[in-house]
Amino acid sequence: MNRLNVVLICLSLAIIMAKIATDPLLVPRTLALAYVIDFIYIVIFMLLLLLVLFIVQLAVVARDTKMKVAFMAAAILISCLFISQISFSPDDEMVISYFAYQSLAAGQNPYTQNYATALSPALNALAERPTFMLNGSIVGTYTYPALYLLVQIPFFAMFPFSQPNLAHLVMPAQYMEFFALFLLAYYLLASERKNQMPTYSAIMLVCLAALTFSSVILLLMLTLIVLLFTDIGRKWTWLILGIMASLQQELWVLVVLFIAFELWADWKRGLALGLNIAIVFIAMNGIFIAMNPYAFFHSFLSVTTLQPDSISILGSVLLLLGTPLVVLSILFLSTTILLAICVRYIGCRAYLPLLSAVPYLFIAHATPIYYILPFAAFALVS
């Protein structure tokens, strides 16, 4: 397992380097500096993780409840102190989410709004670039399930909107809370694994996943995946998968694989799982579906109209060969269906997070976290 983790680390670093190298905002003379800065961040964050996970491990082995609480509080406090020093860079997803919050607060349906006009000056002030569509326009609509926005509303409501507040107050506050939740999920996992610390390679992969500071929701996504492999997750699988489906589309492939895994084991149990996940999804998104079903479901199709911007291995090669974008979308869906069939022959659920990264090899618009997040989750829970 350690050897596989090392391979995943090498792939992750190669993907990150490829993404930095293709950044249009960097010129050749600053490319080496960008690599050095990322390397420094990796080393520092790795040391932080080793420290806080060791403290959480002390909480696991402590026999006294007060000591357990004290160790967990210490791990969370150290994490918060470190996070308060991080320089966050809000991307267009973060800014659009804030605009969606403003629409919701004004009684408007965020799925029917276009924020492109307000988005451009906001991103210019942040020195960030927008995501472009095939027709040359920028993505200015909210394109995520409702929970992606709902979990951020308390943080948006705490501070008045400004570019500095978004970067220096809202995102650090989110990161602190989501990182604390990750530590609690890890505590549950470690408590059930005979107090074993994760391997260094697993901690390295978690470090690489956690370093994506532009989208702090990723920490919450990792937390939910880890929680699936605890006793709580095994008891409430339907609820956690329903929350995952309502949080971010990247998790949909993993949700499908879990349903397929249960279907092959016991088709009645699998159908019940799928039905319960659908109920949770409707409960969390139902009001927006009822407002405008077309706007809600059409928002998720925008990914098929994005300009190619790929660091995916197979996707990049296919694009260079002139493969139409619609073919890449078909390959993505076909691969997901094929994996759902193949999980019949996989006897361990721990491999499902890793398999969920495979379909993203074919998409035309990929970011490093599409792969690094599943790698990190697999390394932790295996």
Short mmCIF file of C-alpha atoms in Angstrom, two decimals:
data_model
loop_
_atom_site.label_atom_id
_atom_site.label_comp_id
_atom_site.label_asym_id
_atom_site.label_seq_id
_atom_site.Cartn_x
_atom_site.Cartn_y
_atom_site.Cartn_z
CA MET A 1 0.00 0.00 0.00
CA ASN A 2 2.88 2.36 0.81
CA ARG A 3 4.36 1.86 -2.66
CA LEU A 4 1.04 2.76 -4.25
CA ASN A 5 0.85 5.87 -2.08
CA VAL A 6 4.33 6.89 -3.24
CA VAL A 7 3.20 6.53 -6.85
CA LEU A 8 0.17 8.69 -6.07
CA ILE A 9 2.42 11.33 -4.48
CA CYS A 10 4.59 11.44 -7.61
CA LEU A 11 1.50 11.77 -9.81
CA SER A 12 0.13 14.52 -7.57
CA LEU A 13 3.37 16.51 -7.67
CA ALA A 14 3.58 16.07 -11.46
CA ILE A 15 -0.02 17.32 -11.83
CA ILE A 16 0.67 20.34 -9.61
CA MET A 17 3.84 21.19 -11.54
CA ALA A 18 1.97 20.85 -14.84
CA LYS A 19 -0.76 23.17 -13.61
CA ILE A 20 1.77 25.78 -12.47
CA ALA A 21 3.63 25.52 -15.78
CA THR A 22 0.43 26.18 -17.77
CA ASP A 23 -0.62 29.19 -15.67
CA PRO A 24 -0.97 32.10 -18.14
CA LEU A 25 -0.27 34.61 -15.38
CA LEU A 26 3.27 33.26 -14.93
CA VAL A 27 6.22 34.15 -17.12
CA PRO A 28 9.25 31.85 -17.47
CA ARG A 29 11.40 33.78 -15.00
CA THR A 30 8.78 33.46 -12.25
CA LEU A 31 8.04 29.78 -12.88
CA ALA A 32 10.99 28.55 -10.81
CA LEU A 33 9.97 30.90 -7.99
CA ALA A 34 6.43 29.48 -8.04
CA TYR A 35 7.84 25.95 -7.70
CA VAL A 36 10.05 27.03 -4.78
CA ILE A 37 7.14 28.71 -2.97
CA ASP A 38 4.96 25.63 -3.41
CA PHE A 39 7.75 23.39 -2.13
CA ILE A 40 8.13 25.57 0.97
CA TYR A 41 4.38 25.42 1.60
CA ILE A 42 4.43 21.62 1.22
CA VAL A 43 7.24 21.22 3.76
CA ILE A 44 5.63 23.58 6.30
CA PHE A 45 2.16 22.06 5.94
CA MET A 46 3.61 18.56 6.17
CA LEU A 47 5.25 19.45 9.48
CA LEU A 48 1.97 20.92 10.73
CA LEU A 49 0.06 17.76 9.85
CA LEU A 50 2.64 15.53 11.52
CA LEU A 51 2.37 17.61 14.68
CA VAL A 52 -1.43 17.90 14.90
CA LEU A 53 -2.11 14.30 13.89
CA PHE A 54 0.38 13.15 16.53
CA ILE A 55 -1.51 15.23 19.11
CA VAL A 56 -4.81 13.73 17.92
CA GLN A 57 -3.17 10.32 18.31
CA LEU A 58 -2.40 11.22 21.93
CA ALA A 59 -6.09 12.01 22.34
CA VAL A 60 -6.93 8.57 20.93
CA VAL A 61 -4.72 6.67 23.39
CA ALA A 62 -5.54 8.87 26.41
CA ARG A 63 -7.76 7.07 28.92
CA ASP A 64 -9.09 10.14 30.70
CA THR A 65 -11.89 12.03 28.93
CA LYS A 66 -10.55 15.39 30.08
CA MET A 67 -7.16 14.58 28.55
CA LYS A 68 -8.81 13.55 25.29
CA VAL A 69 -10.63 16.89 25.14
CA ALA A 70 -7.45 18.78 26.05
CA PHE A 71 -5.38 17.09 23.33
CA MET A 72 -8.07 17.67 20.69
CA ALA A 73 -8.41 21.31 21.74
CA ALA A 74 -4.62 21.70 21.49
CA ALA A 75 -4.55 20.19 17.98
CA ILE A 76 -7.37 22.48 16.82
CA LEU A 77 -5.80 25.56 18.44
CA ILE A 78 -2.39 24.93 16.83
CA SER A 79 -4.12 24.43 13.48
CA CYS A 80 -6.07 27.68 13.86
CA LEU A 81 -2.92 29.64 14.75
CA PHE A 82 -1.19 28.29 11.65
CA ILE A 83 -4.17 28.86 9.37
CA SER A 84 -4.44 32.49 10.54
CA GLN A 85 -1.06 33.09 8.89
CA ILE A 86 -2.01 31.63 5.49
CA SER A 87 -2.44 33.92 2.49
CA PHE A 88 -5.68 32.81 0.83
CA SER A 89 -6.56 33.50 -2.81
CA PRO A 90 -10.33 33.50 -3.50
CA ASP A 91 -11.10 32.18 -6.99
CA ASP A 92 -14.15 32.80 -9.15
CA GLU A 93 -16.07 29.96 -7.45
CA MET A 94 -15.68 31.68 -4.09
CA VAL A 95 -16.74 35.11 -5.39
CA ILE A 96 -19.73 33.68 -7.27
CA SER A 97 -20.78 31.85 -4.10
CA TYR A 98 -20.80 35.16 -2.24
CA PHE A 99 -22.89 36.80 -4.96
CA ALA A 100 -25.26 33.82 -4.77
CA TYR A 101 -25.56 34.40 -1.02
CA GLN A 102 -26.47 38.04 -1.67
CA SER A 103 -29.17 36.95 -4.14
CA LEU A 104 -30.56 34.43 -1.67
CA ALA A 105 -30.61 37.08 1.09
CA ALA A 106 -32.58 39.35 -1.27
CA GLY A 107 -35.14 36.62 -1.95
CA GLN A 108 -33.81 35.76 -5.42
CA ASN A 109 -33.07 32.34 -6.88
CA PRO A 110 -29.25 32.17 -7.27
CA TYR A 111 -29.58 29.57 -10.04
CA THR A 112 -31.31 32.11 -12.31
CA GLN A 113 -28.79 34.94 -11.82
CA ASN A 114 -25.73 35.82 -13.88
CA TYR A 115 -22.97 37.58 -11.96
CA ALA A 116 -20.52 38.08 -14.83
CA THR A 117 -20.74 41.89 -14.76
CA ALA A 118 -19.88 42.13 -11.06
CA LEU A 119 -17.47 39.19 -11.18
CA SER A 120 -14.89 40.70 -13.54
CA PRO A 121 -13.94 43.74 -11.40
CA ALA A 122 -13.94 41.59 -8.25
CA LEU A 123 -11.51 39.10 -9.80
CA ASN A 124 -9.33 41.93 -11.14
CA ALA A 125 -9.02 43.29 -7.61
CA LEU A 126 -7.98 39.83 -6.43
CA ALA A 127 -5.52 39.36 -9.32
CA GLU A 128 -7.43 36.21 -10.27
CA ARG A 129 -8.71 35.14 -13.66
CA PRO A 130 -12.21 33.91 -14.54
CA THR A 131 -13.17 30.60 -16.09
CA PHE A 132 -14.08 30.93 -19.77
CA MET A 133 -16.75 29.16 -21.78
CA LEU A 134 -16.51 27.97 -25.38
CA ASN A 135 -18.29 31.10 -26.67
CA GLY A 136 -15.66 33.35 -25.06
CA SER A 137 -17.86 34.57 -22.20
CA ILE A 138 -16.88 34.03 -18.58
CA VAL A 139 -18.64 31.69 -16.18
CA GLY A 140 -20.76 33.97 -14.05
CA THR A 141 -23.49 31.64 -12.80
CA TYR A 142 -23.77 29.55 -9.66
CA THR A 143 -23.27 25.93 -10.74
CA TYR A 144 -23.10 23.87 -7.55
CA PRO A 145 -25.63 21.97 -5.45
CA ALA A 146 -27.32 24.01 -2.73
CA LEU A 147 -25.24 22.74 0.20
CA TYR A 148 -22.07 24.19 -1.35
CA LEU A 149 -23.62 27.60 -0.72
CA LEU A 150 -25.51 26.83 2.49
CA VAL A 151 -22.41 25.77 4.45
CA GLN A 152 -20.75 29.07 3.53
CA ILE A 153 -23.64 31.39 4.43
CA PRO A 154 -22.72 31.73 8.15
CA PHE A 155 -19.22 32.87 7.18
CA PHE A 156 -20.48 35.28 4.51
CA ALA A 157 -22.97 36.73 6.98
CA MET A 158 -20.29 37.40 9.62
CA PHE A 159 -18.29 39.89 7.55
CA PRO A 160 -19.19 42.69 5.10
CA PHE A 161 -18.13 41.92 1.55
CA SER A 162 -14.81 43.21 0.29
CA GLN A 163 -11.92 41.53 -1.47
CA PRO A 164 -9.65 41.80 1.63
CA ASN A 165 -12.39 40.44 3.92
CA LEU A 166 -13.01 37.49 1.63
CA ALA A 167 -9.33 36.56 1.57
CA HIS A 168 -8.33 37.44 5.14
CA LEU A 169 -11.46 36.81 7.21
CA VAL A 170 -14.08 34.65 5.46
CA MET A 171 -11.81 31.99 3.98
CA PRO A 172 -9.56 31.59 7.07
CA ALA A 173 -12.66 31.22 9.26
CA GLN A 174 -14.02 28.54 6.91
CA TYR A 175 -10.68 26.75 6.73
CA MET A 176 -10.33 26.69 10.54
CA GLU A 177 -13.74 25.14 11.04
CA PHE A 178 -13.46 22.61 8.21
CA PHE A 179 -9.94 21.63 9.31
CA ALA A 180 -11.24 21.10 12.85
CA LEU A 181 -13.98 18.84 11.46
CA PHE A 182 -11.33 16.91 9.52
CA LEU A 183 -9.34 16.37 12.74
CA LEU A 184 -12.47 15.09 14.50
CA ALA A 185 -13.20 12.70 11.62
CA TYR A 186 -9.59 11.50 11.75
CA TYR A 187 -9.92 10.99 15.52
CA LEU A 188 -12.89 8.68 14.92
CA LEU A 189 -11.00 6.80 12.20
CA ALA A 190 -7.86 6.40 14.33
CA SER A 191 -9.90 5.26 17.33
CA GLU A 192 -11.22 2.35 15.27
CA ARG A 193 -7.89 1.43 13.65
CA LYS A 194 -6.08 0.19 16.78
CA ASN A 195 -4.53 3.63 17.31
CA GLN A 196 -2.40 3.42 14.18
CA MET A 197 -1.02 6.64 12.74
CA PRO A 198 -1.38 6.98 8.94
CA THR A 199 1.76 6.35 6.94
CA TYR A 200 3.98 9.29 6.04
CA SER A 201 2.91 8.90 2.43
CA ALA A 202 -0.74 9.23 3.43
CA ILE A 203 0.00 12.39 5.43
CA MET A 204 1.89 13.76 2.41
CA LEU A 205 -1.13 13.23 0.16
CA VAL A 206 -3.43 14.89 2.69
CA CYS A 207 -0.96 17.77 2.79
CA LEU A 208 -1.10 18.17 -0.99
CA ALA A 209 -4.90 18.10 -0.95
CA ALA A 210 -5.16 20.60 1.92
CA LEU A 211 -2.87 23.09 0.15
CA THR A 212 -5.59 24.06 -2.31
CA PHE A 213 -6.38 27.30 -0.50
CA SER A 214 -8.69 28.74 -3.17
CA SER A 215 -11.55 26.32 -2.42
CA VAL A 216 -11.80 25.45 1.27
CA ILE A 217 -14.87 23.25 0.65
CA LEU A 218 -12.37 20.57 -0.38
CA LEU A 219 -11.47 20.04 3.28
CA LEU A 220 -15.12 19.36 4.05
CA MET A 221 -15.26 16.94 1.13
CA LEU A 222 -12.24 15.03 2.47
CA THR A 223 -13.80 14.99 5.94
CA LEU A 224 -17.01 13.42 4.65
CA ILE A 225 -15.10 10.72 2.76
CA VAL A 226 -13.07 9.85 5.86
CA LEU A 227 -16.26 9.79 7.94
CA LEU A 228 -17.71 7.17 5.56
CA PHE A 229 -15.11 4.67 6.78
CA THR A 230 -15.86 5.08 10.48
CA ASP A 231 -18.54 3.30 12.49
CA ILE A 232 -20.73 6.38 12.13
CA GLY A 233 -20.25 6.28 8.37
CA ARG A 234 -21.12 2.62 8.14
CA LYS A 235 -24.30 3.21 10.14
CA TRP A 236 -25.35 6.41 8.36
CA THR A 237 -23.91 5.76 4.89
CA TRP A 238 -27.08 7.00 3.16
CA LEU A 239 -27.02 10.30 5.03
CA ILE A 240 -23.33 11.04 4.45
CA LEU A 241 -23.56 10.12 0.76
CA GLY A 242 -26.67 12.29 0.44
CA ILE A 243 -24.78 15.21 1.98
CA MET A 244 -21.85 14.55 -0.36
CA ALA A 245 -24.15 14.54 -3.39
CA SER A 246 -25.66 17.84 -2.22
CA LEU A 247 -22.26 19.46 -1.66
CA GLN A 248 -20.14 19.17 -4.81
CA GLN A 249 -20.39 17.48 -8.20
CA GLU A 250 -16.89 16.05 -7.91
CA LEU A 251 -18.26 13.67 -5.27
CA TRP A 252 -21.04 12.36 -7.52
CA VAL A 253 -18.80 9.71 -9.10
CA LEU A 254 -17.88 8.38 -5.67
CA VAL A 255 -21.55 8.36 -4.63
CA VAL A 256 -22.42 6.33 -7.76
CA LEU A 257 -19.64 3.83 -7.00
CA PHE A 258 -20.86 3.36 -3.42
CA ILE A 259 -24.40 2.70 -4.66
CA ALA A 260 -23.08 0.23 -7.25
CA PHE A 261 -20.94 -1.49 -4.59
CA GLU A 262 -24.03 -2.02 -2.41
CA LEU A 263 -26.17 -3.09 -5.39
CA TRP A 264 -23.73 -5.87 -6.28
CA ALA A 265 -23.59 -7.02 -2.65
CA ASP A 266 -27.37 -6.91 -2.05
CA TRP A 267 -29.59 -5.32 -4.68
CA LYS A 268 -32.38 -4.56 -2.19
CA ARG A 269 -29.97 -2.81 0.14
CA GLY A 270 -28.42 -0.98 -2.81
CA LEU A 271 -31.79 0.26 -4.03
CA ALA A 272 -32.68 1.41 -0.52
CA LEU A 273 -29.36 3.26 -0.31
CA GLY A 274 -29.94 4.99 -3.65
CA LEU A 275 -33.48 5.97 -2.66
CA ASN A 276 -32.37 7.40 0.68
CA ILE A 277 -29.57 9.39 -0.98
CA ALA A 278 -32.11 10.81 -3.43
CA ILE A 279 -34.40 11.79 -0.54
CA VAL A 280 -31.55 13.62 1.22
CA PHE A 281 -30.60 15.37 -2.03
CA ILE A 282 -34.19 16.50 -2.64
CA ALA A 283 -34.54 17.64 0.97
CA MET A 284 -31.47 19.86 0.66
CA ASN A 285 -32.10 21.11 -2.88
CA GLY A 286 -35.87 20.82 -3.12
CA ILE A 287 -36.71 24.49 -2.66
CA PHE A 288 -34.43 25.46 -5.56
CA ILE A 289 -35.74 22.61 -7.72
CA ALA A 290 -39.29 23.78 -7.03
CA MET A 291 -38.43 27.40 -7.87
CA ASN A 292 -37.07 26.58 -11.31
CA PRO A 293 -36.30 22.93 -12.17
CA TYR A 294 -34.75 23.86 -15.54
CA ALA A 295 -32.39 26.46 -14.05
CA PHE A 296 -31.32 24.09 -11.27
CA PHE A 297 -30.47 21.06 -13.40
CA HIS A 298 -29.20 23.09 -16.38
CA SER A 299 -26.63 24.77 -14.13
CA PHE A 300 -24.75 21.47 -13.79
CA LEU A 301 -24.42 21.14 -17.58
CA SER A 302 -22.24 24.25 -17.82
CA VAL A 303 -19.16 22.09 -17.29
CA THR A 304 -19.67 20.66 -20.80
CA THR A 305 -19.37 24.17 -22.30
CA LEU A 306 -16.13 25.20 -20.58
CA GLN A 307 -13.07 26.02 -22.63
CA PRO A 308 -10.46 23.22 -22.50
CA ASP A 309 -7.99 23.77 -19.67
CA SER A 310 -6.75 20.33 -18.87
CA ILE A 311 -3.92 18.78 -16.94
CA SER A 312 -5.57 15.36 -17.13
CA ILE A 313 -3.27 12.84 -18.77
CA LEU A 314 -5.63 11.23 -21.26
CA GLY A 315 -7.75 14.34 -21.72
CA SER A 316 -4.73 16.40 -22.78
CA VAL A 317 -3.60 13.78 -25.29
CA LEU A 318 -7.07 13.41 -26.78
CA LEU A 319 -7.41 17.18 -27.11
CA LEU A 320 -4.07 17.37 -28.94
CA LEU A 321 -5.36 14.70 -31.32
CA GLY A 322 -8.39 16.86 -32.10
CA THR A 323 -10.98 14.81 -30.23
CA PRO A 324 -14.32 16.70 -30.02
CA LEU A 325 -15.31 17.82 -26.54
CA VAL A 326 -18.57 15.88 -26.72
CA VAL A 327 -16.53 12.67 -27.12
CA LEU A 328 -14.62 13.47 -23.91
CA SER A 329 -17.93 13.93 -22.08
CA ILE A 330 -19.12 10.56 -23.41
CA LEU A 331 -15.86 8.93 -22.29
CA PHE A 332 -16.31 10.43 -18.81
CA LEU A 333 -19.81 8.98 -18.50
CA SER A 334 -18.85 5.66 -20.06
CA THR A 335 -15.89 5.25 -17.70
CA THR A 336 -18.13 5.96 -14.70
CA ILE A 337 -20.60 3.29 -15.86
CA LEU A 338 -17.78 0.81 -16.50
CA LEU A 339 -16.36 1.40 -13.02
CA ALA A 340 -19.82 0.88 -11.52
CA ILE A 341 -19.80 -2.55 -13.18
CA CYS A 342 -16.22 -3.34 -12.15
CA VAL A 343 -16.78 -2.64 -8.45
CA ARG A 344 -18.56 -6.01 -8.37
CA TYR A 345 -15.09 -7.59 -8.34
CA ILE A 346 -13.64 -5.26 -5.69
CA GLY A 347 -14.01 -6.63 -2.22
CA CYS A 348 -12.84 -3.56 -0.34
CA ARG A 349 -14.65 -0.21 -0.14
CA ALA A 350 -11.36 1.60 0.54
CA TYR A 351 -10.53 1.48 -3.17
CA LEU A 352 -13.68 3.37 -4.19
CA PRO A 353 -12.23 6.89 -3.54
CA LEU A 354 -9.22 6.02 -5.70
CA LEU A 355 -11.40 4.66 -8.51
CA SER A 356 -13.52 7.83 -8.47
CA ALA A 357 -10.55 9.76 -9.89
CA VAL A 358 -10.39 7.63 -13.05
CA PRO A 359 -13.23 9.26 -15.07
CA TYR A 360 -11.58 12.67 -14.65
CA LEU A 361 -8.68 11.46 -16.79
CA PHE A 362 -10.91 12.14 -19.80
CA ILE A 363 -12.38 15.56 -19.10
CA ALA A 364 -11.24 18.64 -20.97
CA HIS A 365 -11.29 21.01 -18.01
CA ALA A 366 -9.42 19.54 -15.05
CA THR A 367 -7.70 20.85 -11.93
CA PRO A 368 -5.20 19.00 -9.68
CA ILE A 369 -7.68 18.50 -6.86
CA TYR A 370 -9.84 16.21 -9.05
CA TYR A 371 -7.10 13.62 -8.53
CA ILE A 372 -5.28 14.63 -5.36
CA LEU A 373 -8.43 14.61 -3.19
CA PRO A 374 -9.35 10.98 -4.08
CA PHE A 375 -5.67 9.99 -3.71
CA ALA A 376 -5.53 11.50 -0.21
CA ALA A 377 -8.83 9.93 0.84
CA PHE A 378 -7.71 6.49 -0.38
CA ALA A 379 -4.36 6.77 1.41
CA LEU A 380 -6.06 7.67 4.71
CA VAL A 381 -8.83 5.08 4.74
CA SER A 382 -6.85 2.16 3.29
#
